[in-house]
Short mmCIF file of C-alpha atoms and ligand atoms in Angstrom, two decimals:
data_model
loop_
_atom_site.label_atom_id
_atom_site.label_comp_id
_atom_site.label_asym_id
_atom_site.label_seq_id
_atom_site.Cartn_x
_atom_site.Cartn_y
_atom_site.Cartn_z
CA UNK A 1 30.47 21.42 3.22
CA UNK A 2 29.04 18.78 5.55
CA UNK A 3 28.87 15.31 4.13
CA UNK A 4 25.40 13.88 3.53
CA UNK A 5 24.22 10.92 5.58
CA UNK A 6 24.80 7.69 3.67
CA UNK A 7 22.34 4.78 3.91
CA UNK A 8 23.49 1.26 3.12
CA UNK A 9 21.47 -1.82 2.31
CA UNK A 10 20.60 -4.35 5.03
CA UNK A 11 21.51 -7.89 3.99
CA UNK A 12 21.90 -10.93 6.23
CA UNK A 13 21.94 -8.79 9.37
CA UNK A 14 24.67 -6.45 8.09
CA UNK A 15 24.73 -2.92 6.70
CA UNK A 16 26.41 -3.28 3.34
CA UNK A 17 27.58 -0.93 0.62
CA UNK A 18 26.27 -1.65 -2.89
CA UNK A 19 28.43 -4.09 -4.86
CA UNK A 20 29.48 -1.48 -7.41
CA UNK A 21 29.81 1.33 -4.83
CA UNK A 22 27.14 3.57 -6.38
CA UNK A 23 24.65 5.66 -4.38
CA UNK A 24 21.73 7.82 -5.46
CA UNK A 25 20.46 11.05 -3.92
CA UNK A 26 17.28 11.42 -1.99
CA UNK A 27 15.46 14.76 -1.88
CA UNK A 28 13.26 16.36 0.77
CA UNK A 29 10.18 17.48 -1.21
CA UNK A 30 9.57 20.55 0.98
CA UNK A 31 13.10 21.96 1.12
CA UNK A 32 13.93 20.64 -2.37
CA UNK A 33 17.36 19.74 -0.95
CA UNK A 34 19.24 16.52 -1.32
CA UNK A 35 19.51 15.31 2.26
CA UNK A 36 20.94 11.79 2.00
CA UNK A 37 22.58 9.25 -0.25
CA UNK A 38 21.15 5.78 -0.56
CA UNK A 39 22.74 2.56 -1.82
CA UNK A 40 21.89 1.87 -5.46
CA UNK A 41 21.69 -1.89 -5.12
CA UNK A 42 22.53 -4.02 -8.12
CA UNK A 43 20.97 -7.31 -9.20
CA UNK A 44 24.00 -8.92 -7.54
CA UNK A 45 23.04 -7.31 -4.20
CA UNK A 46 19.44 -8.46 -4.67
CA UNK A 47 20.65 -12.02 -5.34
CA UNK A 48 22.75 -11.96 -2.16
CA UNK A 49 19.76 -10.81 -0.15
CA UNK A 50 17.57 -13.57 -1.60
CA UNK A 51 20.23 -16.19 -0.79
CA UNK A 52 20.40 -14.88 2.79
CA UNK A 53 16.62 -14.98 3.10
CA UNK A 54 16.53 -18.48 1.64
CA UNK A 55 19.18 -19.76 4.05
CA UNK A 56 17.32 -18.19 7.00
CA UNK A 57 14.12 -19.85 5.81
CA UNK A 58 15.51 -23.33 5.28
CA UNK A 59 18.46 -23.78 7.64
CA UNK A 60 18.80 -20.89 10.05
CA UNK A 61 17.69 -20.31 13.61
CA UNK A 62 14.40 -18.81 12.32
CA UNK A 63 13.34 -22.10 10.73
CA UNK A 64 13.67 -23.80 14.14
CA UNK A 65 11.52 -21.36 16.12
CA UNK A 66 8.03 -22.50 17.00
CA UNK A 67 5.04 -20.33 16.09
CA UNK A 68 4.72 -18.88 19.60
CA UNK A 69 8.36 -17.78 19.61
CA UNK A 70 7.93 -16.26 16.16
CA UNK A 71 4.83 -14.41 17.31
CA UNK A 72 6.69 -13.04 20.33
CA UNK A 73 9.39 -11.58 18.07
CA UNK A 74 6.80 -9.97 15.83
CA UNK A 75 5.10 -8.53 18.91
CA UNK A 76 8.44 -7.20 20.17
CA UNK A 77 8.97 -5.39 16.88
CA UNK A 78 5.57 -3.75 17.42
CA UNK A 79 6.73 -2.50 20.84
CA UNK A 80 9.89 -1.02 19.34
CA UNK A 81 7.94 0.73 16.59
CA UNK A 82 5.73 2.22 19.28
CA UNK A 83 8.79 3.57 21.12
CA UNK A 84 10.25 5.03 17.91
CA UNK A 85 7.05 6.25 16.20
CA UNK A 86 8.02 9.94 16.28
CA UNK A 87 11.45 9.29 14.77
CA UNK A 88 10.05 7.02 12.06
CA UNK A 89 7.37 9.59 11.20
CA UNK A 90 10.01 12.30 10.80
CA UNK A 91 11.95 10.11 8.38
CA UNK A 92 8.75 9.53 6.43
CA UNK A 93 8.08 13.28 6.16
CA UNK A 94 11.65 14.01 5.08
CA UNK A 95 11.34 11.31 2.43
CA UNK A 96 7.88 11.93 1.00
CA UNK A 97 6.78 15.38 2.21
CA UNK A 98 3.53 14.12 3.70
CA UNK A 99 2.11 15.82 6.77
CA UNK A 100 3.68 15.05 10.13
CA UNK A 101 0.18 14.71 11.61
CA UNK A 102 -0.67 12.02 9.07
CA UNK A 103 2.64 10.17 9.29
CA UNK A 104 2.71 10.28 13.09
CA UNK A 105 -0.83 8.91 13.23
CA UNK A 106 0.23 6.12 10.85
CA UNK A 107 3.41 5.30 12.79
CA UNK A 108 1.52 5.25 16.09
CA UNK A 109 -0.96 2.82 14.53
CA UNK A 110 1.64 0.48 12.94
CA UNK A 111 2.31 -1.55 16.12
CA UNK A 112 -1.24 -2.92 15.88
CA UNK A 113 -0.26 -4.84 12.75
CA UNK A 114 2.56 -6.51 14.66
CA UNK A 115 0.41 -7.24 17.73
CA UNK A 116 -2.44 -8.67 15.64
CA UNK A 117 -0.30 -10.91 13.45
CA UNK A 118 2.11 -11.73 16.30
CA UNK A 119 -0.93 -13.04 18.17
CA UNK A 120 -2.16 -14.93 15.12
CA UNK A 121 1.14 -16.72 14.52
CA UNK A 122 0.32 -19.71 16.76
CA UNK A 123 -3.37 -19.88 15.92
CA UNK A 124 -3.02 -21.09 12.36
CA UNK A 125 -4.23 -24.66 12.57
CA UNK A 126 -4.49 -27.41 10.01
CA UNK A 127 -7.31 -29.92 9.97
CA UNK A 128 -7.77 -33.64 10.30
CA UNK A 129 -9.69 -34.74 7.22
CA UNK A 130 -12.25 -37.53 7.71
CA UNK A 131 -10.85 -39.14 4.61
CA UNK A 132 -12.89 -41.60 2.52
CA UNK A 133 -10.17 -44.29 2.44
CA UNK A 134 -9.65 -47.16 4.82
CA UNK A 135 -6.62 -47.20 7.10
CA UNK A 136 -5.39 -43.71 6.29
CA UNK A 137 -4.83 -40.73 8.56
CA UNK A 138 -4.92 -37.48 6.58
CA UNK A 139 -4.22 -34.01 7.92
CA UNK A 140 -3.26 -30.59 6.61
CA UNK A 141 -0.52 -28.18 7.65
CA UNK A 142 -0.24 -24.51 6.74
CA UNK A 143 3.37 -23.78 5.96
CA UNK A 144 5.17 -20.53 5.11
CA UNK A 145 5.17 -19.90 1.41
CA UNK A 146 8.89 -19.10 1.34
CA UNK A 147 11.00 -16.05 0.55
CA UNK A 148 8.86 -12.97 -0.08
CA UNK A 149 9.90 -9.98 -2.18
CA UNK A 150 8.04 -7.01 -0.68
CA UNK A 151 8.03 -4.05 -3.08
CA UNK A 152 6.57 -0.79 -1.82
CA UNK A 153 5.67 2.66 -3.21
CA UNK A 154 6.49 6.12 -1.91
CA UNK A 155 3.20 7.37 -0.61
CA UNK A 156 2.93 5.52 2.75
CA UNK A 157 6.11 3.45 2.89
CA UNK A 158 5.93 2.00 6.41
CA UNK A 159 2.18 1.46 6.52
CA UNK A 160 2.17 -0.41 3.22
CA UNK A 161 5.24 -2.35 4.29
CA UNK A 162 3.59 -3.34 7.58
CA UNK A 163 0.64 -4.80 5.60
CA UNK A 164 3.23 -7.27 4.27
CA UNK A 165 5.95 -7.60 6.89
CA UNK A 166 3.78 -8.44 9.91
CA UNK A 167 1.75 -11.31 8.36
CA UNK A 168 4.73 -12.67 6.38
CA UNK A 169 6.88 -12.93 9.52
CA UNK A 170 4.03 -14.36 11.58
CA UNK A 171 3.54 -17.01 8.88
CA UNK A 172 7.24 -17.95 9.11
CA UNK A 173 8.37 -16.46 5.79
CA UNK A 174 11.56 -14.48 5.26
CA UNK A 175 11.68 -11.29 3.22
CA UNK A 176 13.67 -9.08 0.93
CA UNK A 177 12.17 -5.60 0.87
CA UNK A 178 12.66 -3.12 -1.97
CA UNK A 179 11.29 0.28 -0.93
CA UNK A 180 10.58 3.02 -3.45
CA UNK A 181 13.68 4.80 -4.71
CA UNK A 182 12.04 8.05 -3.54
CA UNK A 183 11.48 6.97 0.06
CA UNK A 184 14.06 4.45 1.24
CA UNK A 185 15.25 5.77 4.57
CA UNK A 186 12.28 5.05 6.86
CA UNK A 187 12.40 1.38 5.83
CA UNK A 188 16.13 1.29 6.64
CA UNK A 189 15.47 2.91 10.05
CA UNK A 190 12.89 0.18 10.64
CA UNK A 191 15.65 -2.40 10.08
CA UNK A 192 17.48 -1.03 13.13
CA UNK A 193 14.40 -2.05 15.11
CA UNK A 194 14.21 -5.46 13.39
CA UNK A 195 17.79 -6.03 14.51
CA UNK A 196 17.07 -4.79 18.05
CA UNK A 197 13.99 -7.02 18.32
CA UNK A 198 16.30 -10.02 17.83
CA UNK A 199 15.31 -11.39 14.42
CA UNK A 200 18.07 -13.72 13.23
CA UNK A 201 20.21 -12.52 10.28
CA UNK A 202 18.67 -13.00 6.86
CA UNK A 203 15.04 -13.07 8.03
CA UNK A 204 14.41 -9.48 6.91
CA UNK A 205 16.63 -7.82 4.30
CA UNK A 206 16.38 -4.52 2.45
CA UNK A 207 17.82 -3.72 -0.94
CA UNK A 208 17.37 -0.09 -1.94
CA UNK A 209 17.48 1.23 -5.48
CA UNK A 210 15.48 1.21 -8.66
CA UNK A 211 12.61 -0.95 -9.84
CA UNK A 212 14.30 -1.98 -13.08
CA UNK A 213 17.51 -2.98 -11.25
CA UNK A 214 17.15 -4.35 -7.70
CA UNK A 215 13.34 -4.72 -7.97
CA UNK A 216 13.39 -6.68 -11.23
CA UNK A 217 16.14 -9.00 -9.92
CA UNK A 218 13.92 -9.94 -6.97
CA UNK A 219 10.91 -10.59 -9.17
CA UNK A 220 12.97 -12.85 -11.45
CA UNK A 221 14.84 -14.77 -8.76
CA UNK A 222 13.82 -18.46 -8.69
CA UNK A 223 14.21 -18.64 -4.91
CA UNK A 224 11.60 -15.94 -4.34
CA UNK A 225 8.26 -17.69 -3.84
CA UNK A 226 6.00 -14.69 -3.61
CA UNK A 227 5.92 -11.06 -4.65
CA UNK A 228 3.92 -8.70 -2.45
CA UNK A 229 3.73 -5.55 -4.56
CA UNK A 230 2.12 -2.16 -3.98
CA UNK A 231 2.46 0.40 -6.70
CA UNK A 232 1.06 1.60 -10.00
CA UNK A 233 -1.16 -0.60 -12.18
CA UNK A 234 1.25 -0.51 -15.12
CA UNK A 235 4.27 -1.60 -13.08
CA UNK A 236 2.12 -4.14 -11.20
CA UNK A 237 0.96 -5.77 -14.43
CA UNK A 238 4.58 -5.94 -15.64
CA UNK A 239 5.76 -7.44 -12.35
CA UNK A 240 2.94 -10.03 -12.59
CA UNK A 241 4.14 -11.03 -16.08
CA UNK A 242 7.73 -11.37 -14.95
CA UNK A 243 6.74 -13.30 -11.82
CA UNK A 244 4.71 -15.73 -13.94
CA UNK A 245 7.94 -17.01 -15.54
CA UNK A 246 8.80 -18.76 -12.28
CA UNK A 247 5.16 -19.20 -11.16
CA UNK A 248 5.44 -16.97 -8.13
CA UNK A 249 2.41 -16.13 -6.05
CA UNK A 250 1.57 -12.43 -6.26
CA UNK A 251 -0.45 -9.99 -4.30
CA UNK A 252 -0.81 -6.77 -6.22
CA UNK A 253 -2.17 -3.64 -4.55
CA UNK A 254 -2.46 -1.18 -7.40
CA UNK A 255 -4.03 2.06 -8.49
CA UNK A 256 -7.54 3.41 -8.14
CA UNK A 257 -10.01 6.02 -9.32
CA UNK A 258 -12.57 5.67 -6.59
CA UNK A 259 -16.09 7.09 -6.74
CA UNK A 260 -17.36 9.03 -3.74
CA UNK A 261 -21.16 9.15 -4.18
CA UNK A 262 -23.25 11.76 -2.41
CA UNK A 263 -27.00 11.11 -2.46
CA UNK A 264 -29.63 13.76 -1.88
CA UNK A 265 -30.48 12.40 1.60
CA UNK A 266 -26.88 12.61 2.89
CA UNK A 267 -25.82 14.71 5.89
CA UNK A 268 -24.07 17.31 3.79
CA UNK A 269 -21.61 18.53 6.45
CA UNK A 270 -20.35 14.97 6.96
CA UNK A 271 -20.20 14.31 3.23
CA UNK A 272 -18.19 17.48 2.60
CA UNK A 273 -15.57 16.44 5.17
CA UNK A 274 -15.50 12.94 3.73
CA UNK A 275 -15.00 14.21 0.19
CA UNK A 276 -12.23 16.60 1.30
CA UNK A 277 -10.45 13.83 3.22
CA UNK A 278 -10.82 11.54 0.21
CA UNK A 279 -9.02 13.84 -2.20
CA UNK A 280 -6.97 16.55 -0.48
CA UNK A 281 -5.58 14.62 2.50
CA UNK A 282 -2.08 13.40 1.65
CA UNK A 283 -2.16 15.85 -1.29
CA UNK A 284 -4.32 13.29 -3.09
CA UNK A 285 -1.39 10.88 -3.25
CA UNK A 286 -3.25 7.83 -2.05
CA UNK A 287 -4.44 4.81 -3.95
CA UNK A 288 -7.84 5.12 -2.29
CA UNK A 289 -8.31 8.79 -3.26
CA UNK A 290 -11.99 9.51 -3.87
CA UNK A 291 -11.08 11.34 -7.04
CA UNK A 292 -14.46 10.93 -8.81
CA UNK A 293 -17.17 12.74 -6.91
CA UNK A 294 -20.69 11.78 -7.97
CA UNK A 295 -23.34 14.21 -6.70
CA UNK A 296 -27.08 13.73 -7.05
CA UNK A 297 -28.92 16.37 -9.01
CA UNK A 298 -31.20 17.73 -6.25
CA UNK A 299 -28.30 18.82 -4.00
CA UNK A 300 -25.69 19.41 -6.71
CA UNK A 301 -25.51 23.21 -6.64
CA UNK A 302 -25.62 23.60 -2.86
CA UNK A 303 -23.18 20.77 -2.23
CA UNK A 304 -20.64 21.88 -4.81
CA UNK A 305 -20.71 25.51 -3.62
CA UNK A 306 -20.12 24.48 -0.01
CA UNK A 307 -17.46 21.97 -0.96
CA UNK A 308 -15.48 24.49 -2.99
CA UNK A 309 -15.67 27.02 -0.12
CA UNK A 310 -14.36 24.45 2.32
CA UNK A 311 -11.56 23.32 -0.01
CA UNK A 312 -10.52 26.92 -0.62
CA UNK A 313 -9.62 27.24 3.07
CA UNK A 314 -7.13 24.32 2.98
CA UNK A 315 -3.77 25.52 4.35
CA UNK A 316 -0.73 24.63 2.26
CA UNK A 317 2.67 24.69 3.90
CA UNK A 318 5.53 22.94 5.60
CA UNK A 319 4.56 19.31 6.21
CA UNK A 320 6.39 19.40 9.54
CA UNK A 321 4.06 22.17 10.76
CA UNK A 322 1.11 20.47 12.50
CA UNK A 323 -1.22 23.21 11.18
CA UNK A 324 -0.52 22.40 7.53
CA UNK A 325 -3.31 20.60 5.68
CA UNK A 326 -1.86 20.21 2.18
CA UNK A 327 1.83 19.57 1.60
CA UNK A 328 4.00 19.31 -1.52
CA UNK A 329 3.82 16.59 -4.11
CA UNK A 330 6.45 13.95 -3.35
CA UNK A 331 8.38 13.77 -6.61
CA UNK A 332 9.03 16.06 -9.59
CA UNK A 333 7.75 13.33 -11.90
CA UNK A 334 4.47 13.20 -10.01
CA UNK A 335 4.21 16.99 -10.01
CA UNK A 336 4.57 17.01 -13.82
CA UNK A 337 2.01 14.23 -14.15
CA UNK A 338 -0.57 16.12 -12.05
CA UNK A 339 -0.12 19.31 -14.09
CA UNK A 340 -0.42 17.30 -17.28
CA UNK A 341 -3.77 15.90 -16.13
CA UNK A 342 -4.99 19.37 -15.17
CA UNK A 343 -4.21 20.49 -18.71
CA UNK A 344 -5.94 17.42 -20.15
CA UNK A 345 -9.09 18.17 -18.10
CA UNK A 346 -9.13 21.78 -19.30
CA UNK A 347 -8.73 20.62 -22.92
CA UNK A 348 -11.58 18.16 -22.44
CA UNK A 349 -13.83 21.04 -21.42
CA UNK A 350 -14.02 20.46 -17.67
CA UNK A 351 -14.79 23.61 -15.71
CA UNK A 352 -12.21 24.80 -13.16
CA UNK A 353 -14.11 25.46 -9.92
CA UNK A 354 -11.00 25.77 -7.75
CA UNK A 355 -7.23 25.88 -8.28
CA UNK A 356 -6.12 24.45 -11.59
CA UNK A 357 -2.37 25.03 -11.56
CA UNK A 358 0.90 25.10 -9.66
CA UNK A 359 1.00 26.80 -6.27
CA UNK A 360 3.71 29.16 -5.08
CA UNK A 361 4.22 31.60 -2.24
CA UNK A 362 6.08 31.80 1.05
CA UNK A 363 4.06 28.89 2.48
CA UNK A 364 5.59 26.60 -0.18
CA UNK A 365 9.14 27.08 1.17
CA UNK A 366 11.79 26.19 -1.39
CA UNK A 367 9.65 23.43 -2.80
CA UNK A 368 8.92 23.61 -6.49
CA UNK A 369 6.26 20.90 -6.23
CA UNK A 370 3.12 22.38 -4.75
CA UNK A 371 -0.12 22.05 -6.72
CA UNK A 372 -3.26 24.02 -5.88
CA UNK A 373 -6.12 21.91 -4.55
CA UNK A 374 -8.11 21.61 -7.76
CA UNK A 375 -11.79 20.90 -8.40
CA UNK A 376 -13.30 20.34 -11.84
CA UNK A 377 -17.05 20.55 -12.45
CA UNK A 378 -18.96 19.52 -15.55
CA UNK A 379 -17.06 16.25 -15.87
CA UNK A 380 -18.45 13.31 -17.84
CA UNK A 381 -17.39 9.82 -16.95
CA UNK A 382 -15.87 9.17 -20.38
CA UNK A 383 -13.33 11.99 -20.00
CA UNK A 384 -9.74 11.01 -19.23
CA UNK A 385 -9.86 13.08 -16.04
CA UNK A 386 -12.67 10.77 -14.87
CA UNK A 387 -11.03 7.52 -15.97
CA UNK A 388 -7.28 7.79 -15.26
CA UNK A 389 -5.51 7.91 -11.92
CA UNK A 390 -3.96 11.35 -11.29
CA UNK A 391 -2.57 10.65 -7.81
CA UNK A 392 -2.76 14.28 -6.77
CA UNK A 393 -5.13 16.89 -5.29
CA UNK A 394 -7.48 16.94 -8.27
CA UNK A 395 -11.20 16.21 -7.92
CA UNK A 396 -13.62 15.61 -10.79
CA UNK A 397 -17.33 16.13 -10.14
CA UNK A 398 -19.96 14.22 -12.08
CA UNK A 399 -23.69 14.86 -11.77
CA UNK A 400 -26.21 11.97 -11.62
CA UNK A 401 -29.99 11.59 -11.32
CA UNK A 402 -30.93 8.10 -10.13
CA UNK A 403 -29.40 5.40 -7.93
CA UNK A 404 -29.07 3.13 -10.97
CA UNK A 405 -27.19 5.82 -12.86
CA UNK A 406 -24.84 6.33 -9.89
CA UNK A 407 -23.98 2.62 -9.84
CA UNK A 408 -23.51 2.54 -13.59
CA UNK A 409 -21.10 5.49 -13.52
CA UNK A 410 -19.28 4.16 -10.43
CA UNK A 411 -18.65 0.80 -12.13
CA UNK A 412 -17.85 2.17 -15.58
CA UNK A 413 -14.08 2.21 -15.01
CA UNK A 414 -11.13 -0.17 -15.13
CA UNK A 415 -10.36 0.23 -11.42
CA UNK A 416 -12.12 -1.14 -8.35
CA UNK A 417 -10.19 -0.29 -5.21
CA UNK A 418 -12.68 1.62 -3.05
CA UNK A 419 -15.85 3.71 -3.01
CA UNK A 420 -17.69 6.08 -0.68
CA UNK A 421 -21.46 6.21 -0.26
CA UNK A 422 -23.17 9.10 1.57
CA UNK A 423 -26.80 8.49 2.51
CA UNK A 424 -29.00 8.22 5.59
CA UNK A 425 -31.00 5.33 4.12
CA UNK A 426 -29.85 1.90 5.27
CA UNK A 427 -31.61 0.33 2.30
CA UNK A 428 -29.78 2.54 -0.15
CA UNK A 429 -26.47 2.04 1.69
CA UNK A 430 -26.71 -1.74 1.39
CA UNK A 431 -28.06 -1.83 -2.15
CA UNK A 432 -25.41 0.51 -3.49
CA UNK A 433 -22.56 -1.16 -1.53
CA UNK A 434 -23.53 -4.54 -2.94
CA UNK A 435 -23.71 -3.20 -6.49
CA UNK A 436 -20.34 -1.44 -6.60
CA UNK A 437 -17.44 -3.50 -7.90
CA UNK A 438 -14.69 -2.45 -5.48
CA UNK A 439 -12.74 -4.08 -2.67
CA UNK A 440 -13.65 -1.54 0.03
CA UNK A 441 -16.89 0.41 0.42
CA UNK A 442 -17.21 3.14 3.03
CA UNK A 443 -20.67 4.33 3.97
CA UNK A 444 -20.80 7.77 5.64
CA UNK A 445 -17.06 7.70 6.16
CA UNK A 446 -13.98 7.62 3.94
CA UNK A 447 -10.31 6.57 4.12
CA UNK A 448 -10.59 4.14 7.03
CA UNK A 449 -8.13 1.26 7.17
CA UNK A 450 -7.55 -1.37 9.85
CA UNK A 451 -5.16 -4.27 10.38
CA UNK A 452 -8.27 -6.42 10.93
CA UNK A 453 -10.19 -5.79 7.73
CA UNK A 454 -9.21 -7.22 4.33
CA UNK A 455 -8.00 -4.62 1.85
CA UNK A 456 -7.45 -5.02 -1.88
CA UNK A 457 -8.74 -4.33 -5.33
CA UNK A 458 -11.27 -5.58 -7.83
CA UNK A 459 -10.46 -5.40 -11.55
CA UNK A 460 -7.27 -3.45 -12.43
CA UNK A 461 -6.79 -2.36 -8.80
CA UNK A 462 -5.11 -5.60 -7.93
CA UNK A 463 -5.07 -9.19 -6.80
CA UNK A 464 -5.31 -10.73 -3.36
CA UNK A 465 -6.00 -9.14 -0.01
CA UNK A 466 -3.88 -7.58 2.70
CA UNK A 467 -4.84 -7.24 6.39
CA UNK A 468 -7.10 -9.42 8.50
CA UNK A 469 -6.95 -13.20 8.55
CA UNK A 470 -7.19 -13.27 4.75
CA UNK A 471 -3.99 -11.23 4.64
CA UNK A 472 -2.14 -13.90 6.62
CA UNK A 473 -3.36 -16.70 4.33
CA UNK A 474 -1.57 -15.02 1.41
CA UNK A 475 1.73 -16.03 3.07
CA UNK A 476 0.81 -19.67 3.73
CA UNK A 477 0.48 -22.76 1.60
CA UNK A 478 -1.34 -25.94 2.49
CA UNK A 479 0.24 -29.36 2.64
CA UNK A 480 -1.85 -32.53 2.84
CA UNK A 481 -0.17 -35.40 4.72
CA UNK A 482 -1.33 -39.00 4.23
CA UNK A 483 -0.27 -41.71 6.71
CA UNK A 484 -1.23 -45.26 5.97
CA UNK A 485 -1.94 -47.65 8.82
CA UNK A 486 -2.79 -50.54 6.46
CA UNK A 487 -1.07 -53.86 7.06
CA UNK A 488 -1.68 -55.41 3.66
CA UNK A 489 0.03 -54.05 0.53
CA UNK A 490 -2.66 -53.12 -1.98
CA UNK A 491 -2.34 -53.72 -5.71
CA UNK A 492 0.38 -51.24 -6.76
CA UNK A 493 -1.09 -51.00 -10.28
CA UNK A 494 -4.37 -49.45 -9.08
CA UNK A 495 -4.77 -45.96 -7.67
CA UNK A 496 -5.64 -46.07 -3.95
P1 NAD B 1 5.50 2.41 -8.95
O1 NAD B 1 4.70 1.31 -9.53
O2 NAD B 1 6.22 3.31 -9.83
O3 NAD B 1 6.59 1.82 -7.94
C1 NAD B 1 6.24 0.99 -6.87
C2 NAD B 1 7.45 0.15 -6.48
O4 NAD B 1 7.68 -0.79 -7.52
C3 NAD B 1 8.74 0.94 -6.31
O5 NAD B 1 9.48 0.39 -5.24
C4 NAD B 1 9.45 0.70 -7.64
O6 NAD B 1 10.84 0.82 -7.56
C5 NAD B 1 9.05 -0.74 -7.91
N1 NAD B 1 9.10 -1.16 -9.31
C6 NAD B 1 8.79 -0.43 -10.39
N2 NAD B 1 8.98 -1.17 -11.51
C7 NAD B 1 9.42 -2.39 -11.11
C8 NAD B 1 9.80 -3.59 -11.78
N3 NAD B 1 9.80 -3.69 -13.10
N4 NAD B 1 10.19 -4.64 -11.05
C9 NAD B 1 10.21 -4.57 -9.71
N5 NAD B 1 9.89 -3.47 -9.01
C10 NAD B 1 9.48 -2.38 -9.71
O7 NAD B 1 4.47 3.18 -8.00
P2 NAD B 1 4.73 4.51 -7.17
O8 NAD B 1 4.74 5.64 -8.15
O9 NAD B 1 5.86 4.33 -6.23
O10 NAD B 1 3.39 4.58 -6.31
C11 NAD B 1 2.22 5.14 -6.76
C12 NAD B 1 1.25 4.08 -7.24
O11 NAD B 1 1.04 3.13 -6.20
C13 NAD B 1 -0.11 4.64 -7.55
O12 NAD B 1 -0.60 4.10 -8.75
C14 NAD B 1 -0.98 4.18 -6.40
O13 NAD B 1 -2.34 4.08 -6.68
C15 NAD B 1 -0.35 2.87 -6.06
N6 NAD B 1 -0.65 2.50 -4.68
C16 NAD B 1 -1.52 1.47 -4.44
C17 NAD B 1 -1.87 1.13 -3.15
C18 NAD B 1 -2.83 0.00 -2.87
O14 NAD B 1 -2.81 -0.50 -1.76
N7 NAD B 1 -3.65 -0.42 -3.82
C19 NAD B 1 -1.32 1.82 -2.09
C20 NAD B 1 -0.44 2.87 -2.36
C21 NAD B 1 -0.10 3.18 -3.66
#
């Protein structure tokens, strides 16, 4: 029997075995085969990585680079990602079973994060404050916040990591990354490029393993200044609590249950494609999934009939086949969760319009984790299927009459990550976009993301913003410097 590839952690510029020698298995969701072993890092490994990152931040070569030199390194990493996009995408597919088309498009787009933030590195300027005191020169500096723990989920590992890595490096921070235990290898492959780009040891480190072990140790470590977390709302809220004990800054990109609202004046063909892309692309395993479809009464029957017909034609299959449109679910836990929610929806009285169970057949290969694209009609917003994140190919359709009712339903939820609005009226587009409590609103499009535009959640969908200039500010802190030019010594017992 051939031995499985073994992936070690990346700490202080070296590939290191876990301190207690234990590895865990990683499974390809399409073949259902264990294809690699990954270091199960301990809290001791996490502590070593934080120490390395802290040394690189405070004393190493990295701390002596100027912003232009730092930016050039970040840019160089972008070039290397571009050269290796195909290879990285294949690792992503082997790890999470998402479509090669989707992962290749993501990996080809990743360099833009490194070019954008690499360019921004030397354009972060402080200010001279026209201070209201005599004989004082006061200015501000924006300094790196410190060591960052970047914790990522399994659905788009490299994209969600790039949201953090590119601005953090450009800001001058150092990082310890903890990828999801289900999808560690693409992040480790990226470290080969970090090394090749010439980042000094300790600037970027990766500890692989489990949230409660390596992840928790990072969140608790007093030398970590910031946690940049993407994952579920429950784990995010727990991480926030733990991080509060040492007053760490946190950005939390969490779950969603986004409304996709189709008004009666929408271009129906466009809206159908937008709705499909919002829920069945990536097998529904995206935080921005438009999993609550709100359809206006006048077009309800026609729209739903056409939507179901379109969804029925979705091709399931091998994610490495460029013709596949819906791949397997990434993990057995997630597969069970999706089926549980399908059962809940049926119990609640929702009507199955399409799918509604596990999928099997030759197109599913050896995978045991295919779920049929599923559409429920007759859903009310108070049902669990309308309120809780499924993170799978399951769409709930809710009927509405007026614009006011659409807004009320859209906002009647704990989440606020994104929303879609389909209308030809500019007035309606603006009014509804302003009224919806979510961090991203798409009008006549869905599932668009850019390195330039801030992304993040309202309410239980998270804290802080990634991407754009706002995303960079999350890795900086401001220092105010006061220089006195006074010649006389003022009264020391009175505040100046
Ligand atoms: P998860 O919360 O289970 O895990 C995310 C990461 O956190 C993993 O690396 C995990 O090991 C780590 N982790 C878990 N508990 C931890 C702890 N106590 N301390 C430190 N680290 C811990 O999420 P998941 O199942 O991997 O991903 C799916 C979830 O992520 C969904 O809810 C989805 O909506 C969300 N998500 C959000 C966004 C966004 O940008 N808002 C993007 C993608 C995914």
